[in-house]
XYZ file of C-alpha atoms in Angstrom:
480
model
C 158.845 68.547 153.459
C 161.726 70.398 153.959
C 164.293 71.154 151.605
C 167.620 70.237 153.516
C 168.394 66.651 153.739
C 169.087 67.204 157.614
C 166.543 64.096 158.715
C 169.322 61.194 159.402
C 168.181 57.434 160.131
C 171.075 55.494 161.579
C 170.772 51.587 161.674
C 173.796 49.445 163.304
C 174.807 47.324 160.800
C 173.464 43.611 161.773
C 173.658 44.779 165.455
C 173.427 41.455 167.241
C 175.703 39.853 165.543
C 178.040 42.415 164.991
C 178.363 42.645 169.207
C 178.975 39.117 169.196
C 181.671 39.193 166.600
C 183.136 42.260 168.211
C 183.195 40.276 171.422
C 184.465 37.417 170.259
C 187.701 37.534 168.396
C 187.720 34.000 166.711
C 184.009 34.912 165.318
C 185.416 37.882 163.134
C 184.570 37.636 159.516
C 182.513 34.024 159.974
C 179.086 33.283 159.968
C 177.108 34.154 163.473
C 173.129 33.718 164.148
C 171.693 35.179 167.058
C 168.344 33.634 168.639
C 166.533 31.300 170.515
C 168.284 28.050 170.043
C 165.641 25.596 171.112
C 163.270 23.547 168.827
C 160.686 26.800 168.771
C 163.687 29.678 168.444
C 163.843 32.341 166.002
C 166.674 34.164 164.521
C 166.879 37.836 166.077
C 169.980 38.387 164.150
C 172.130 36.946 161.370
C 175.682 38.305 160.277
C 176.111 39.297 156.688
C 178.404 36.021 156.158
C 175.502 33.952 157.427
C 173.185 35.844 155.228
C 175.105 34.889 152.413
C 173.486 31.418 152.573
C 169.998 32.623 153.332
C 169.658 33.112 156.984
C 167.856 36.026 157.883
C 166.039 37.666 160.911
C 162.448 36.314 161.933
C 163.543 32.892 160.149
C 162.738 29.486 162.479
C 166.262 28.660 163.851
C 165.853 25.035 162.508
C 165.766 26.215 158.776
C 168.842 28.663 159.498
C 170.770 25.919 160.818
C 170.048 23.654 157.557
C 171.318 26.590 155.545
C 174.271 27.380 157.272
C 175.094 24.101 159.395
C 178.459 25.154 159.972
C 177.463 28.911 161.247
C 177.969 29.911 165.255
C 174.693 29.855 166.952
C 174.462 31.726 170.131
C 171.632 32.880 172.857
C 171.171 36.964 173.043
C 173.119 38.730 175.526
C 170.129 41.693 175.936
C 171.650 43.372 178.539
C 174.970 44.089 176.698
C 173.159 44.879 173.583
C 170.971 47.522 175.630
C 174.299 49.121 177.068
C 175.807 49.440 173.782
C 172.564 51.171 172.394
C 172.139 53.345 175.157
C 175.741 54.604 174.123
C 174.915 55.027 170.559
C 171.560 57.226 171.590
C 173.756 59.408 173.681
C 175.528 60.159 170.448
C 172.861 60.818 168.718
C 171.148 62.996 171.442
C 174.315 65.480 171.365
C 173.381 66.260 167.680
C 169.839 67.006 168.799
C 166.971 67.035 171.320
C 164.734 65.325 168.414
C 165.779 61.622 168.615
C 163.223 59.046 167.549
C 164.256 55.493 168.748
C 162.714 53.059 166.867
C 164.718 49.944 168.449
C 167.900 49.183 169.727
C 169.817 49.757 166.824
C 167.937 52.120 164.710
C 166.817 55.818 165.167
C 165.419 59.062 163.579
C 167.523 62.349 164.135
C 166.129 66.009 163.224
C 169.628 67.385 162.699
C 168.433 70.718 162.208
C 166.339 70.910 165.081
C 169.753 70.639 167.304
C 171.710 72.985 164.624
C 173.809 70.139 163.872
C 172.995 70.663 160.114
C 171.528 73.280 157.856
C 172.116 72.077 154.360
C 173.625 69.086 152.393
C 177.015 69.989 153.075
C 176.864 70.175 156.802
C 174.499 67.520 157.003
C 177.151 65.040 154.937
C 179.649 66.144 157.392
C 177.553 65.538 160.699
C 176.791 62.178 159.251
C 180.766 61.162 158.360
C 181.592 62.285 162.131
C 178.616 60.439 163.700
C 179.921 57.057 162.104
C 183.389 57.832 163.477
C 182.298 58.480 166.932
C 180.033 55.641 166.840
C 183.056 53.177 165.909
C 185.209 55.160 168.328
C 182.929 54.730 171.343
C 181.341 51.369 170.163
C 184.194 49.485 167.862
C 180.754 49.078 165.759
C 179.580 49.960 162.677
C 176.284 51.830 161.379
C 175.056 52.845 158.310
C 173.418 56.416 158.139
C 170.879 57.470 155.614
C 170.282 61.411 155.106
C 167.645 62.962 153.106
C 164.762 65.632 153.660
C 162.084 63.029 155.140
C 161.940 60.148 157.464
C 160.770 57.313 154.479
C 163.460 58.736 152.365
C 166.407 58.673 154.998
C 165.433 55.213 156.013
C 165.532 54.119 152.040
C 168.977 56.066 152.357
C 170.388 54.107 155.207
C 169.615 51.129 153.641
C 171.229 51.240 150.133
C 174.350 52.244 152.400
C 174.299 49.196 154.205
C 176.994 47.855 155.504
C 179.161 50.271 156.988
C 178.357 53.261 154.589
C 176.467 56.965 154.218
C 174.036 57.803 151.457
C 172.578 61.116 150.822
C 169.655 62.030 149.140
C 169.851 65.455 147.194
C 166.826 67.634 147.044
C 165.250 67.318 143.988
C 166.415 63.816 142.854
C 163.530 62.245 145.258
C 161.136 61.125 142.785
C 163.953 59.965 140.020
C 165.132 57.698 142.777
C 161.969 56.225 143.951
C 160.514 55.574 140.763
C 162.113 51.801 139.413
C 162.112 50.886 143.360
C 159.730 47.847 144.055
C 156.585 49.190 146.160
C 157.672 47.131 149.389
C 160.143 49.944 149.486
C 157.431 51.991 150.980
C 156.343 52.206 154.556
C 153.145 50.223 155.141
C 153.589 48.259 152.036
C 153.788 44.704 153.771
C 153.394 41.430 151.932
C 149.351 41.381 151.996
C 149.377 44.645 150.643
C 152.132 44.206 147.829
C 150.271 41.126 146.357
C 147.183 43.480 146.460
C 148.730 45.796 144.580
C 150.525 43.350 142.091
C 147.417 41.690 140.915
C 146.382 45.290 140.068
C 149.571 45.226 138.133
C 151.058 48.172 140.345
C 154.700 46.723 141.221
C 156.886 49.611 141.231
C 156.623 52.948 143.067
C 156.459 54.399 139.751
C 153.280 52.512 138.763
C 152.188 53.614 141.997
C 152.296 56.736 141.280
C 150.733 56.973 137.880
C 147.948 55.041 139.342
C 146.709 58.104 140.982
C 145.265 58.465 144.291
C 141.540 57.545 143.403
C 142.666 54.370 142.245
C 144.288 53.817 145.345
C 141.719 54.924 147.633
C 139.492 52.271 145.453
C 142.154 49.531 145.919
C 143.446 50.045 149.685
C 140.692 52.075 151.279
C 141.160 55.868 151.520
C 143.724 56.431 154.743
C 145.921 53.628 153.274
C 145.460 54.944 149.446
C 146.002 58.335 150.137
C 149.161 57.790 152.440
C 150.556 55.386 149.728
C 150.120 58.196 146.716
C 152.264 60.967 148.935
C 154.891 58.776 149.669
C 154.886 57.572 145.637
C 155.385 61.113 145.263
C 158.212 61.676 147.523
C 156.055 63.171 150.008
C 156.311 62.880 153.542
C 155.937 65.233 156.191
C 156.149 62.830 159.490
C 158.287 65.013 162.073
C 160.929 63.269 163.934
C 159.083 62.602 167.518
C 161.156 62.438 170.875
C 161.307 59.433 172.495
C 158.274 58.866 174.382
C 158.010 57.902 177.818
C 157.597 54.006 178.416
C 153.843 52.969 178.724
C 154.860 49.734 180.401
C 157.629 47.138 181.421
C 157.521 43.577 180.932
C 159.485 40.349 180.324
C 158.268 37.120 178.738
C 160.141 33.826 178.066
C 159.180 31.086 175.555
C 159.904 27.679 176.587
C 161.693 24.798 174.557
C 158.951 22.529 175.690
C 155.533 22.714 176.791
C 155.471 23.279 180.819
C 152.976 21.103 182.321
C 153.345 21.125 185.955
C 151.385 23.721 187.935
C 153.745 24.098 190.610
C 156.825 24.722 187.857
C 154.433 27.207 186.322
C 153.819 28.960 189.124
C 157.800 29.467 190.050
C 158.267 30.326 186.204
C 155.620 33.791 187.245
C 157.326 34.640 190.317
C 160.444 34.528 188.654
C 159.315 36.660 185.621
C 157.620 39.056 188.453
C 160.679 39.591 189.921
C 162.386 40.239 186.669
C 160.052 42.409 186.063
C 160.220 44.580 189.083
C 164.005 44.704 188.644
C 163.447 46.449 185.071
C 160.825 48.607 186.577
C 163.190 50.033 189.153
C 165.936 50.201 187.005
C 164.036 53.058 184.898
C 162.947 54.811 188.455
C 159.383 53.666 188.068
C 156.630 52.247 189.574
C 153.164 50.720 187.865
C 149.722 50.234 189.216
C 148.334 47.747 186.467
C 149.399 43.942 186.732
C 149.657 41.862 183.544
C 149.947 38.309 183.102
C 150.520 36.820 179.400
C 150.166 33.233 178.979
C 150.593 31.314 175.589
C 149.062 27.671 175.504
C 150.243 24.632 173.683
C 147.793 25.630 171.003
C 148.719 29.416 170.679
C 145.696 30.372 171.889
C 147.012 33.621 174.105
C 145.245 34.664 177.153
C 146.317 38.201 179.120
C 145.166 38.998 182.418
C 145.307 41.998 184.613
C 144.861 43.448 188.041
C 144.687 47.125 188.627
C 145.839 48.003 192.145
C 144.807 50.810 194.533
C 148.455 53.064 193.417
C 151.613 52.603 191.995
C 154.085 50.102 193.407
C 157.955 48.486 192.597
C 157.426 46.154 195.565
C 158.319 42.697 194.272
C 156.052 41.103 196.986
C 153.101 42.873 195.786
C 153.928 42.399 191.923
C 154.449 38.315 192.642
C 151.153 37.915 194.379
C 149.206 39.787 191.707
C 150.614 37.800 189.178
C 149.808 34.688 191.495
C 146.029 35.558 191.365
C 145.834 35.913 187.922
C 147.479 32.568 187.345
C 145.087 31.056 189.402
C 142.524 32.242 187.123
C 144.028 30.413 184.296
C 143.431 27.207 182.765
C 147.222 25.537 182.095
C 145.595 22.285 181.169
C 147.641 20.745 177.914
C 150.796 22.929 178.777
C 152.144 26.280 178.431
C 154.738 27.519 176.066
C 154.984 31.184 176.688
C 154.319 33.100 179.962
C 155.070 36.676 180.620
C 154.617 39.340 183.686
C 154.010 43.182 182.879
C 153.468 46.446 184.680
C 151.471 49.160 183.303
C 149.858 52.254 184.263
C 153.384 53.686 185.372
C 154.547 56.832 187.477
C 157.712 57.811 188.669
C 156.670 57.470 192.248
C 155.225 54.703 194.946
C 151.925 54.105 196.603
C 153.165 54.598 200.489
C 149.970 52.586 201.832
C 149.725 49.740 199.927
C 147.906 48.226 203.009
C 144.885 45.848 201.405
C 145.796 46.670 197.868
C 145.028 42.610 196.920
C 141.543 43.647 198.376
C 140.408 46.025 196.303
C 142.404 45.745 193.472
C 140.477 45.838 189.855
C 140.255 42.366 188.392
C 139.778 42.684 184.439
C 138.691 39.627 182.401
C 140.745 37.536 180.381
C 140.979 38.313 176.603
C 141.757 35.101 174.205
C 143.334 35.630 170.948
C 143.148 32.859 168.426
C 145.170 30.135 167.656
C 148.177 31.049 165.428
C 149.859 27.908 164.730
C 151.435 28.800 161.564
C 152.847 32.147 162.671
C 156.748 32.126 163.923
C 157.411 32.752 168.203
C 158.509 36.581 168.515
C 162.151 36.232 169.823
C 161.664 36.534 173.266
C 164.353 37.348 176.139
C 166.041 34.173 177.306
C 165.871 33.105 180.783
C 168.704 33.547 182.756
C 170.624 30.186 182.851
C 169.359 28.173 186.325
C 171.944 25.978 188.256
C 175.166 24.642 186.020
C 173.412 25.283 182.974
C 175.432 27.004 180.052
C 174.411 28.219 176.692
C 175.977 28.570 173.729
C 177.621 32.506 174.018
C 177.273 32.824 177.188
C 180.254 34.627 179.426
C 182.146 33.139 182.109
C 185.473 32.909 183.888
C 187.612 30.542 184.979
C 189.782 30.659 187.958
C 192.889 29.706 186.321
C 192.270 30.538 182.331
C 190.366 33.813 182.915
C 187.220 35.372 180.661
C 185.867 33.395 177.771
C 182.491 32.144 176.606
C 180.742 29.055 175.925
C 181.036 27.381 172.555
C 178.696 24.174 173.817
C 177.501 21.633 176.223
C 176.297 18.590 176.475
C 176.919 14.967 178.217
C 177.941 16.808 181.152
C 180.742 18.891 179.824
C 181.163 22.382 178.479
C 183.264 23.835 176.049
C 184.586 27.215 176.444
C 186.959 29.422 174.208
C 189.281 31.880 176.160
C 189.331 35.335 174.511
C 188.056 38.869 175.161
C 187.359 41.486 172.935
C 190.751 42.751 172.487
C 192.834 39.766 172.414
C 193.780 37.259 169.471
C 191.485 34.101 168.821
C 192.063 32.504 172.174
C 192.294 28.359 172.876
C 189.403 26.157 173.417
C 189.193 24.049 176.813
C 186.514 21.800 177.820
C 185.166 21.055 181.610
C 182.695 19.114 183.655
C 179.395 21.194 183.566
C 180.008 20.677 187.555
C 183.502 22.222 187.699
C 183.348 24.349 190.635
C 186.094 27.189 189.081
C 183.883 27.974 186.057
C 181.409 30.535 186.633
C 179.003 33.062 184.898
C 180.191 36.444 184.478
C 179.423 39.684 183.128
C 180.270 40.845 179.628
C 183.433 42.671 178.950
C 183.336 45.935 177.292
C 183.816 46.210 173.400
C 186.616 49.059 173.263
C 189.226 49.408 176.013
C 189.591 52.437 178.054
C 191.516 54.965 176.157
C 193.779 58.257 176.829
C 192.437 61.903 175.945
C 194.953 62.175 173.129
C 193.538 58.696 171.662
C 190.533 59.865 171.974
C 191.023 63.202 170.248
C 193.088 61.074 167.327
C 190.146 58.358 166.680
C 187.034 61.645 166.635
C 188.868 63.298 163.906
C 187.781 61.852 160.420
C 189.875 59.978 158.038
C 189.442 61.720 154.523
C 190.557 58.804 153.129
C 187.289 57.028 154.611
C 184.526 58.777 152.469
C 181.141 57.593 152.605
C 179.058 56.504 149.273
C 176.779 58.937 147.931
C 174.427 59.613 145.169
C 175.570 62.962 145.201
C 178.790 63.366 144.168
C 181.973 64.318 146.115
C 182.119 63.708 150.052
C 183.245 66.378 152.491
C 185.805 65.953 155.623
C 184.746 66.322 159.374
C 182.128 68.052 160.279
C 182.374 71.788 161.593
C 180.585 74.009 163.615
C 178.309 76.432 161.581
C 179.708 79.795 160.517
């Protein structure tokens, strides 16, 4: 493990919910819950105001509604989240070539590899400037942890939430970890935590005192050795630059099981087109088409077909997905469908003639039913016809841009406001009103002049981050 705290972990604060609050002035400072809104929906993110009521990610949406009945419940807008994530990741890549994204809102950065930091003070100043840059570019806040290893940097960013910075000084790691619960360490989930608790081990200090031999006996060689090393604050895992995608896929979970075979076929075709759109957007093609089907009893089938060469042709992907569906028994109903493409390449096979005849089918793999396991948050299907979802962006011919607050009984309620406006007025229309149309999201931050940018990039000495290491410095400067 290195000596200087030059590993940075960034975690955007309540990312999806924060984007929604920044986009919708009337929701700022209020409880917001983002996720699937149907009876099988799951919470993707809850704002800090909603977390006060006990709402958290991965919670069934029905439970969240009971805990926080007055919160705003919105569908995810993944295209907007991705675009903002790309802006944040671009800022990180300006600091170092070694950026390891963990999700849309979380990443590790090796600051030393990019020359952005080499000691405690330069690391702190870089973190201060990064947080200012993120706010200037996106209008959002992020929490930063700085330490000499990935494990400690992530722990530091958790302590920094929300909207803070924490740096762990070299030499203080063991004392810091000692009183923390074992679940703080990577790889200690509920099952491992319970197993350790039954053995009388509840804190990291007790984990270290147990010794490597005892942990190996309890957890096995690989897991036991790894946890013992982490309990001693040893973590030599490097920051690994973003790897190329291995597959591209889309899936939808349905509020009500689909039984009609024709409808199922149409859904598969629609998913195939969305998958190809994402594939082309990444400049990729793929050779293996994958169909995922989760049935009414939670059993999951995956079937695949390998073509002669990589393709990004929507017709080819649709036909392959349809063939795979023909071999699946949908009796009883379908709750989830997905289409994916793997075996990716940055070129396409020119001669696709007779690919279907020479495809290599792969047998189905069936997973056991998992009725007690919550569904993962799936990307919401695009609205069909005049169906409006809470949180959806719209534009009215007379009133301008706004978003859907709710709909039902043939009516849709819209609040007309923009990210740069004050809280807007609410109006109700017929769901068939021709003046109301779906719209693209508006940018969270309005374009600025070069003078504005220069003024905001300079950090504010009055807004110093939290730290476990004494005084904080000002803006980052180049290395002498």
